[in-house]
PDB file of C-alpha atoms in Angstrom:
ATOM      1  CA  MET G   1     139.673  69.947 139.492  1.00 96.00           C
ATOM      2  CA  MET G   2     138.465  70.675 136.106  1.00 97.00           C
ATOM      3  CA  ILE G   3     139.329  67.640 133.651  1.00 94.00           C
ATOM      4  CA  GLN G   4     138.778  67.687 129.719  1.00 94.00           C
ATOM      5  CA  GLU G   5     139.064  65.124 126.970  1.00 89.00           C
ATOM      6  CA  THR G   6     137.746  62.340 129.409  1.00 86.00           C
ATOM      7  CA  MET G   7     136.420  60.155 126.522  1.00 83.00           C
ATOM      8  CA  ILE G   8     134.521  58.730 129.516  1.00 83.00           C
ATOM      9  CA  THR G   9     130.856  57.734 128.730  1.00 84.00           C
ATOM     10  CA  ASN G  10     129.223  56.902 131.853  1.00 86.00           C
ATOM     11  CA  SER G  11     129.803  57.989 135.606  1.00 89.00           C
ATOM     12  CA  ARG G  12     130.134  54.232 137.006  1.00 90.00           C
ATOM     13  CA  TYR G  13     133.838  54.826 137.877  1.00 86.00           C
ATOM     14  CA  LEU G  14     133.518  58.068 139.256  1.00 90.00           C
ATOM     15  CA  ASP G  15     130.902  56.881 141.571  1.00 92.00           C
ATOM     16  CA  LEU G  16     133.467  54.208 142.852  1.00 91.00           C
ATOM     17  CA  ALA G  17     136.400  56.432 142.769  1.00 90.00           C
ATOM     18  CA  TRP G  18     135.572  59.648 143.882  1.00 94.00           C
ATOM     19  CA  ARG G  19     134.280  60.319 147.304  1.00 93.00           C
ATOM     20  CA  GLY G  20     133.244  64.147 146.810  1.00 95.00           C
ATOM     21  CA  LYS G  21     130.769  65.618 144.352  1.00 97.00           C
ATOM     22  CA  TYR G  22     131.268  65.843 140.617  1.00 97.00           C
ATOM     23  CA  VAL G  23     129.572  67.151 137.601  1.00 97.00           C
ATOM     24  CA  PHE G  24     130.112  64.820 134.444  1.00 95.00           C
ATOM     25  CA  THR G  25     129.550  65.607 130.726  1.00 95.00           C
ATOM     26  CA  PRO G  26     129.866  62.389 128.756  1.00 92.00           C
ATOM     27  CA  GLY G  27     132.303  62.048 126.202  1.00 84.00           C
ATOM     28  CA  THR G  28     131.368  60.961 122.594  1.00 77.00           C
ATOM     29  CA  GLY G  29     133.909  60.700 119.924  1.00 71.00           C
ATOM     30  CA  ASN G  30     137.752  60.639 120.507  1.00 66.00           C
ATOM     31  CA  SER G  31     138.246  63.465 122.650  1.00 66.00           C
ATOM     32  CA  GLN G  32     135.380  65.102 124.164  1.00 78.00           C
ATOM     33  CA  GLY G  33     133.952  64.861 127.746  1.00 89.00           C
ATOM     34  CA  CYS G  34     134.522  66.925 130.968  1.00 95.00           C
ATOM     35  CA  ILE G  35     134.572  66.241 134.780  1.00 96.00           C
ATOM     36  CA  THR G  36     134.728  68.761 137.597  1.00 97.00           C
ATOM     37  CA  LEU G  37     135.375  67.172 140.848  1.00 97.00           C
ATOM     38  CA  THR G  38     134.693  69.175 143.982  1.00 97.00           C
ATOM     39  CA  ASN G  39     134.879  68.163 147.683  1.00 94.00           C
ATOM     40  CA  ASN G  40     131.708  66.870 149.564  1.00 95.00           C
ATOM     41  CA  ASP G  41     130.780  70.011 151.571  1.00 96.00           C
ATOM     42  CA  VAL G  42     129.381  72.150 148.800  1.00 97.00           C
ATOM     43  CA  THR G  43     126.130  72.468 146.975  1.00 97.00           C
ATOM     44  CA  ILE G  44     125.926  71.992 143.292  1.00 98.00           C
ATOM     45  CA  THR G  45     122.863  73.455 141.419  1.00 97.00           C
ATOM     46  CA  ASP G  46     121.873  74.745 138.270  1.00 97.00           C
ATOM     47  CA  ILE G  47     123.905  72.230 135.980  1.00 98.00           C
ATOM     48  CA  GLU G  48     123.916  73.003 132.300  1.00 97.00           C
ATOM     49  CA  HIS G  49     125.824  70.829 129.727  1.00 96.00           C
ATOM     50  CA  VAL G  50     127.430  72.425 126.462  1.00 94.00           C
ATOM     51  CA  GLN G  51     126.942  69.600 124.232  1.00 90.00           C
ATOM     52  CA  ASN G  52     129.521  67.190 124.981  1.00 90.00           C
ATOM     53  CA  ARG G  53     132.015  69.812 125.387  1.00 93.00           C
ATOM     54  CA  GLY G  54     131.638  70.739 128.887  1.00 95.00           C
ATOM     55  CA  HIS G  55     129.210  72.290 131.480  1.00 97.00           C
ATOM     56  CA  TYR G  56     128.657  75.008 134.165  1.00 98.00           C
ATOM     57  CA  PHE G  57     126.750  75.049 137.338  1.00 98.00           C
ATOM     58  CA  LYS G  58     126.612  77.074 140.491  1.00 97.00           C
ATOM     59  CA  LEU G  59     128.577  75.875 143.458  1.00 97.00           C
ATOM     60  CA  THR G  60     127.723  77.144 147.168  1.00 97.00           C
ATOM     61  CA  ASP G  61     130.288  76.773 149.758  1.00 95.00           C
ATOM     62  CA  MET G  62     130.053  76.084 153.372  1.00 93.00           C
ATOM     63  CA  ASN G  63     129.780  80.016 153.954  1.00 93.00           C
ATOM     64  CA  ASN G  64     127.071  80.398 151.481  1.00 95.00           C
ATOM     65  CA  MET G  65     129.485  82.054 148.949  1.00 94.00           C
ATOM     66  CA  GLN G  66     128.218  81.103 145.356  1.00 95.00           C
ATOM     67  CA  THR G  67     130.614  80.546 142.420  1.00 97.00           C
ATOM     68  CA  LEU G  68     129.812  79.886 138.855  1.00 98.00           C
ATOM     69  CA  ILE G  69     132.040  77.178 137.617  1.00 98.00           C
ATOM     70  CA  VAL G  70     132.635  76.738 133.935  1.00 98.00           C
ATOM     71  CA  ASN G  71     134.566  73.817 132.678  1.00 98.00           C
ATOM     72  CA  ILE G  72     135.281  73.578 128.737  1.00 97.00           C
ATOM     73  CA  TYR G  73     136.732  71.690 126.020  1.00 95.00           C
ATOM     74  CA  ALA G  74     136.376  74.129 122.993  1.00 96.00           C
ATOM     75  CA  PRO G  75     135.980  72.828 119.411  1.00 94.00           C
ATOM     76  CA  LEU G  76     139.048  72.435 117.081  1.00 93.00           C
ATOM     77  CA  GLY G  77     139.445  74.757 114.086  1.00 94.00           C
ATOM     78  CA  TYR G  78     139.022  78.513 113.683  1.00 96.00           C
ATOM     79  CA  ASN G  79     135.638  78.825 112.347  1.00 96.00           C
ATOM     80  CA  ASN G  80     132.129  80.274 112.942  1.00 96.00           C
ATOM     81  CA  ALA G  81     131.597  77.168 115.420  1.00 95.00           C
ATOM     82  CA  LYS G  82     134.419  77.982 117.747  1.00 97.00           C
ATOM     83  CA  LYS G  83     133.395  81.765 117.782  1.00 97.00           C
ATOM     84  CA  GLU G  84     129.631  80.732 118.521  1.00 97.00           C
ATOM     85  CA  PHE G  85     130.865  78.346 121.372  1.00 97.00           C
ATOM     86  CA  PHE G  86     132.685  81.122 123.161  1.00 98.00           C
ATOM     87  CA  ASP G  87     130.122  83.826 122.357  1.00 98.00           C
ATOM     88  CA  ASN G  88     127.607  81.579 124.214  1.00 97.00           C
ATOM     89  CA  ILE G  89     129.996  80.507 127.116  1.00 98.00           C
ATOM     90  CA  LEU G  90     130.961  84.230 127.541  1.00 98.00           C
ATOM     91  CA  GLU G  91     127.504  85.291 127.397  1.00 97.00           C
ATOM     92  CA  VAL G  92     126.572  82.793 130.094  1.00 97.00           C
ATOM     93  CA  ILE G  93     129.281  84.400 132.461  1.00 97.00           C
ATOM     94  CA  ALA G  94     127.829  87.972 131.501  1.00 96.00           C
ATOM     95  CA  ASN G  95     124.332  86.897 132.797  1.00 95.00           C
ATOM     96  CA  HIS G  96     125.815  85.167 135.953  1.00 92.00           C
ATOM     97  CA  ASP G  97     124.135  87.479 138.937  1.00 80.00           C
ATOM     98  CA  GLY G  98     126.780  86.678 141.185  1.00 79.00           C
ATOM     99  CA  GLU G  99     130.467  87.938 141.234  1.00 88.00           C
ATOM    100  CA  ASN G 100     132.312  84.901 141.551  1.00 97.00           C
ATOM    101  CA  VAL G 101     133.525  82.887 138.314  1.00 98.00           C
ATOM    102  CA  ILE G 102     135.937  80.148 137.646  1.00 98.00           C
ATOM    103  CA  LEU G 103     136.314  79.754 133.757  1.00 98.00           C
ATOM    104  CA  GLY G 104     138.915  76.744 132.888  1.00 98.00           C
ATOM    105  CA  GLY G 105     139.648  74.212 130.400  1.00 97.00           C
ATOM    106  CA  ASP G 106     141.027  73.495 127.069  1.00 97.00           C
ATOM    107  CA  PHE G 107     140.431  76.547 124.771  1.00 98.00           C
ATOM    108  CA  ASN G 108     142.230  74.835 122.027  1.00 96.00           C
ATOM    109  CA  ILE G 109     143.308  78.346 120.723  1.00 97.00           C
ATOM    110  CA  THR G 110     146.097  80.524 121.741  1.00 97.00           C
ATOM    111  CA  LEU G 111     144.868  83.996 122.714  1.00 97.00           C
ATOM    112  CA  THR G 112     147.953  85.819 122.060  1.00 95.00           C
ATOM    113  CA  ASP G 113     151.297  85.640 119.863  1.00 93.00           C
ATOM    114  CA  MET G 114     153.326  84.892 122.987  1.00 93.00           C
ATOM    115  CA  ASP G 115     151.131  81.561 123.596  1.00 96.00           C
ATOM    116  CA  SER G 116     152.922  79.500 120.985  1.00 93.00           C
ATOM    117  CA  LEU G 117     156.309  78.364 120.162  1.00 94.00           C
ATOM    118  CA  ARG G 118     157.486  77.388 116.642  1.00 93.00           C
ATOM    119  CA  ARG G 119     153.994  77.731 115.253  1.00 91.00           C
ATOM    120  CA  ARG G 120     152.527  80.334 113.228  1.00 91.00           C
ATOM    121  CA  ARG G 121     148.925  81.777 114.312  1.00 94.00           C
ATOM    122  CA  THR G 122     146.656  82.250 111.269  1.00 95.00           C
ATOM    123  CA  ASP G 123     144.381  85.228 110.703  1.00 97.00           C
ATOM    124  CA  ALA G 124     141.436  83.387 111.499  1.00 97.00           C
ATOM    125  CA  GLU G 125     142.758  82.301 115.074  1.00 97.00           C
ATOM    126  CA  LYS G 126     143.918  85.700 115.697  1.00 97.00           C
ATOM    127  CA  GLN G 127     140.382  87.070 114.879  1.00 97.00           C
ATOM    128  CA  ILE G 128     138.595  84.589 117.114  1.00 98.00           C
ATOM    129  CA  ALA G 129     141.316  85.175 119.889  1.00 98.00           C
ATOM    130  CA  GLU G 130     140.624  88.824 119.772  1.00 98.00           C
ATOM    131  CA  ASN G 131     136.999  88.335 120.398  1.00 98.00           C
ATOM    132  CA  ILE G 132     137.344  85.896 123.333  1.00 98.00           C
ATOM    133  CA  ASN G 133     139.944  88.641 124.648  1.00 98.00           C
ATOM    134  CA  THR G 134     137.551  91.419 124.342  1.00 98.00           C
ATOM    135  CA  ARG G 135     134.779  89.296 126.063  1.00 97.00           C
ATOM    136  CA  ILE G 136     137.008  88.046 128.841  1.00 97.00           C
ATOM    137  CA  ALA G 137     137.742  91.820 129.361  1.00 97.00           C
ATOM    138  CA  GLN G 138     134.155  92.769 129.373  1.00 96.00           C
ATOM    139  CA  ASN G 139     133.580  90.178 132.044  1.00 96.00           C
ATOM    140  CA  GLU G 140     136.361  91.420 134.249  1.00 96.00           C
ATOM    141  CA  LEU G 141     138.088  87.984 134.337  1.00 97.00           C
ATOM    142  CA  SER G 142     141.676  87.612 135.696  1.00 96.00           C
ATOM    143  CA  ASP G 143     144.075  85.314 133.523  1.00 96.00           C
ATOM    144  CA  ALA G 144     145.902  82.947 135.861  1.00 96.00           C
ATOM    145  CA  PHE G 145     148.858  83.285 133.279  1.00 95.00           C
ATOM    146  CA  HIS G 146     148.931  87.119 133.742  1.00 92.00           C
ATOM    147  CA  GLU G 147     152.624  88.101 133.489  1.00 88.00           C
ATOM    148  CA  LYS G 148     153.681  84.486 133.456  1.00 92.00           C
ATOM    149  CA  ASN G 149     155.459  82.149 131.142  1.00 91.00           C
ATOM    150  CA  GLY G 150     154.952  78.426 130.058  1.00 93.00           C
ATOM    151  CA  TYR G 151     153.052  76.129 127.574  1.00 97.00           C
ATOM    152  CA  THR G 152     150.359  73.716 128.303  1.00 97.00           C
ATOM    153  CA  TRP G 153     150.275  71.597 125.119  1.00 96.00           C
ATOM    154  CA  GLY G 154     153.352  70.023 123.360  1.00 94.00           C
ATOM    155  CA  ARG G 155     154.233  68.040 120.275  1.00 93.00           C
ATOM    156  CA  GLY G 156     157.629  67.615 118.908  1.00 92.00           C
ATOM    157  CA  GLU G 157     159.413  70.914 119.264  1.00 93.00           C
ATOM    158  CA  THR G 158     155.892  72.833 118.939  1.00 95.00           C
ATOM    159  CA  ARG G 159     154.482  74.379 122.181  1.00 96.00           C
ATOM    160  CA  SER G 160     151.143  76.389 122.795  1.00 97.00           C
ATOM    161  CA  ARG G 161     149.274  77.559 125.669  1.00 97.00           C
ATOM    162  CA  LEU G 162     145.935  76.051 125.032  1.00 97.00           C
ATOM    163  CA  ASP G 163     144.680  75.318 128.571  1.00 97.00           C
ATOM    164  CA  ARG G 164     143.452  78.226 130.567  1.00 97.00           C
ATOM    165  CA  ILE G 165     142.041  79.439 133.935  1.00 98.00           C
ATOM    166  CA  PHE G 166     140.319  82.799 134.312  1.00 98.00           C
ATOM    167  CA  THR G 167     138.749  83.932 137.512  1.00 98.00           C
ATOM    168  CA  ARG G 168     136.587  86.855 138.953  1.00 97.00           C
ATOM    169  CA  LEU G 169     136.936  86.301 142.656  1.00 96.00           C
ATOM    170  CA  PRO G 170     136.928  89.635 144.537  1.00 94.00           C
ATOM    171  CA  LEU G 171     138.102  87.935 147.861  1.00 93.00           C
ATOM    172  CA  TYR G 172     140.754  86.230 146.423  1.00 93.00           C
ATOM    173  CA  LYS G 173     143.995  86.589 144.692  1.00 92.00           C
ATOM    174  CA  HIS G 174     146.179  84.416 142.604  1.00 94.00           C
ATOM    175  CA  LYS G 175     149.135  83.388 144.427  1.00 94.00           C
ATOM    176  CA  ASN G 176     150.662  80.630 142.510  1.00 95.00           C
ATOM    177  CA  LEU G 177     150.488  79.069 139.026  1.00 95.00           C
ATOM    178  CA  ASP G 178     152.196  75.782 138.348  1.00 95.00           C
ATOM    179  CA  ILE G 179     152.296  73.810 134.966  1.00 95.00           C
ATOM    180  CA  SER G 180     152.770  70.047 135.701  1.00 94.00           C
ATOM    181  CA  TRP G 181     153.585  67.617 132.827  1.00 93.00           C
ATOM    182  CA  THR G 182     153.801  64.641 135.289  1.00 89.00           C
ATOM    183  CA  LEU G 183     150.172  64.168 136.606  1.00 82.00           C
ATOM    184  CA  ALA G 184     148.903  62.158 133.613  1.00 77.00           C
ATOM    185  CA  LYS G 185     150.473  60.763 130.408  1.00 82.00           C
ATOM    186  CA  SER G 186     149.193  63.427 127.958  1.00 87.00           C
ATOM    187  CA  ASP G 187     150.208  66.036 125.057  1.00 91.00           C
ATOM    188  CA  HIS G 188     148.693  68.531 127.616  1.00 94.00           C
ATOM    189  CA  ALA G 189     149.943  69.666 130.980  1.00 94.00           C
ATOM    190  CA  ALA G 190     148.051  70.082 134.209  1.00 94.00           C
ATOM    191  CA  VAL G 191     147.370  73.971 135.224  1.00 96.00           C
ATOM    192  CA  ILE G 192     147.324  74.280 138.895  1.00 95.00           C
ATOM    193  CA  LEU G 193     146.219  77.636 140.264  1.00 96.00           C
ATOM    194  CA  THR G 194     146.346  78.534 143.944  1.00 95.00           C
ATOM    195  CA  LEU G 195     144.293  81.021 145.524  1.00 94.00           C
ATOM    196  CA  GLU G 196     144.293  83.044 148.807  1.00 93.00           C
TER     197      GLU G 196
END
């Protein structure tokens, strides 16, 4: 489970409440911070934090299969800082020596015109999205939303798909994708991907 915008500054609560393993990037400010929760029978190594905006690490399961897990909360705005953030994240994925990758989180950007309702995309947003889409394709990542509808963020009548899951898992296929607005009180929905 990948959680963003936690605003949690230390891991004491996680130590008490979660029985599995986790990777925690402390939040600073109003909305940063990420947590990735896993079960207990995995090995977690090579943890790297991306400022206060997420982390990536290698997860090795019981079958000795290794997966790069990347959990992000991207910067707001459509500027050079956002472009550099995604360039750096997608470069980490490009340099990953294994096949398996899961990239998830709040991208804070719509990647296509179909990702928003009652909201115009600016030229700056479209340019950064085009760069992200190119790098996603180069990394051979599969979009969990491929040929699926739905929005993950809402305010009033405005809707957007900001929260994403991309994978490169040759031994698995995307079985089902659900969007749940009931898991937490938030302007973001949970995105639930089932693999088989």
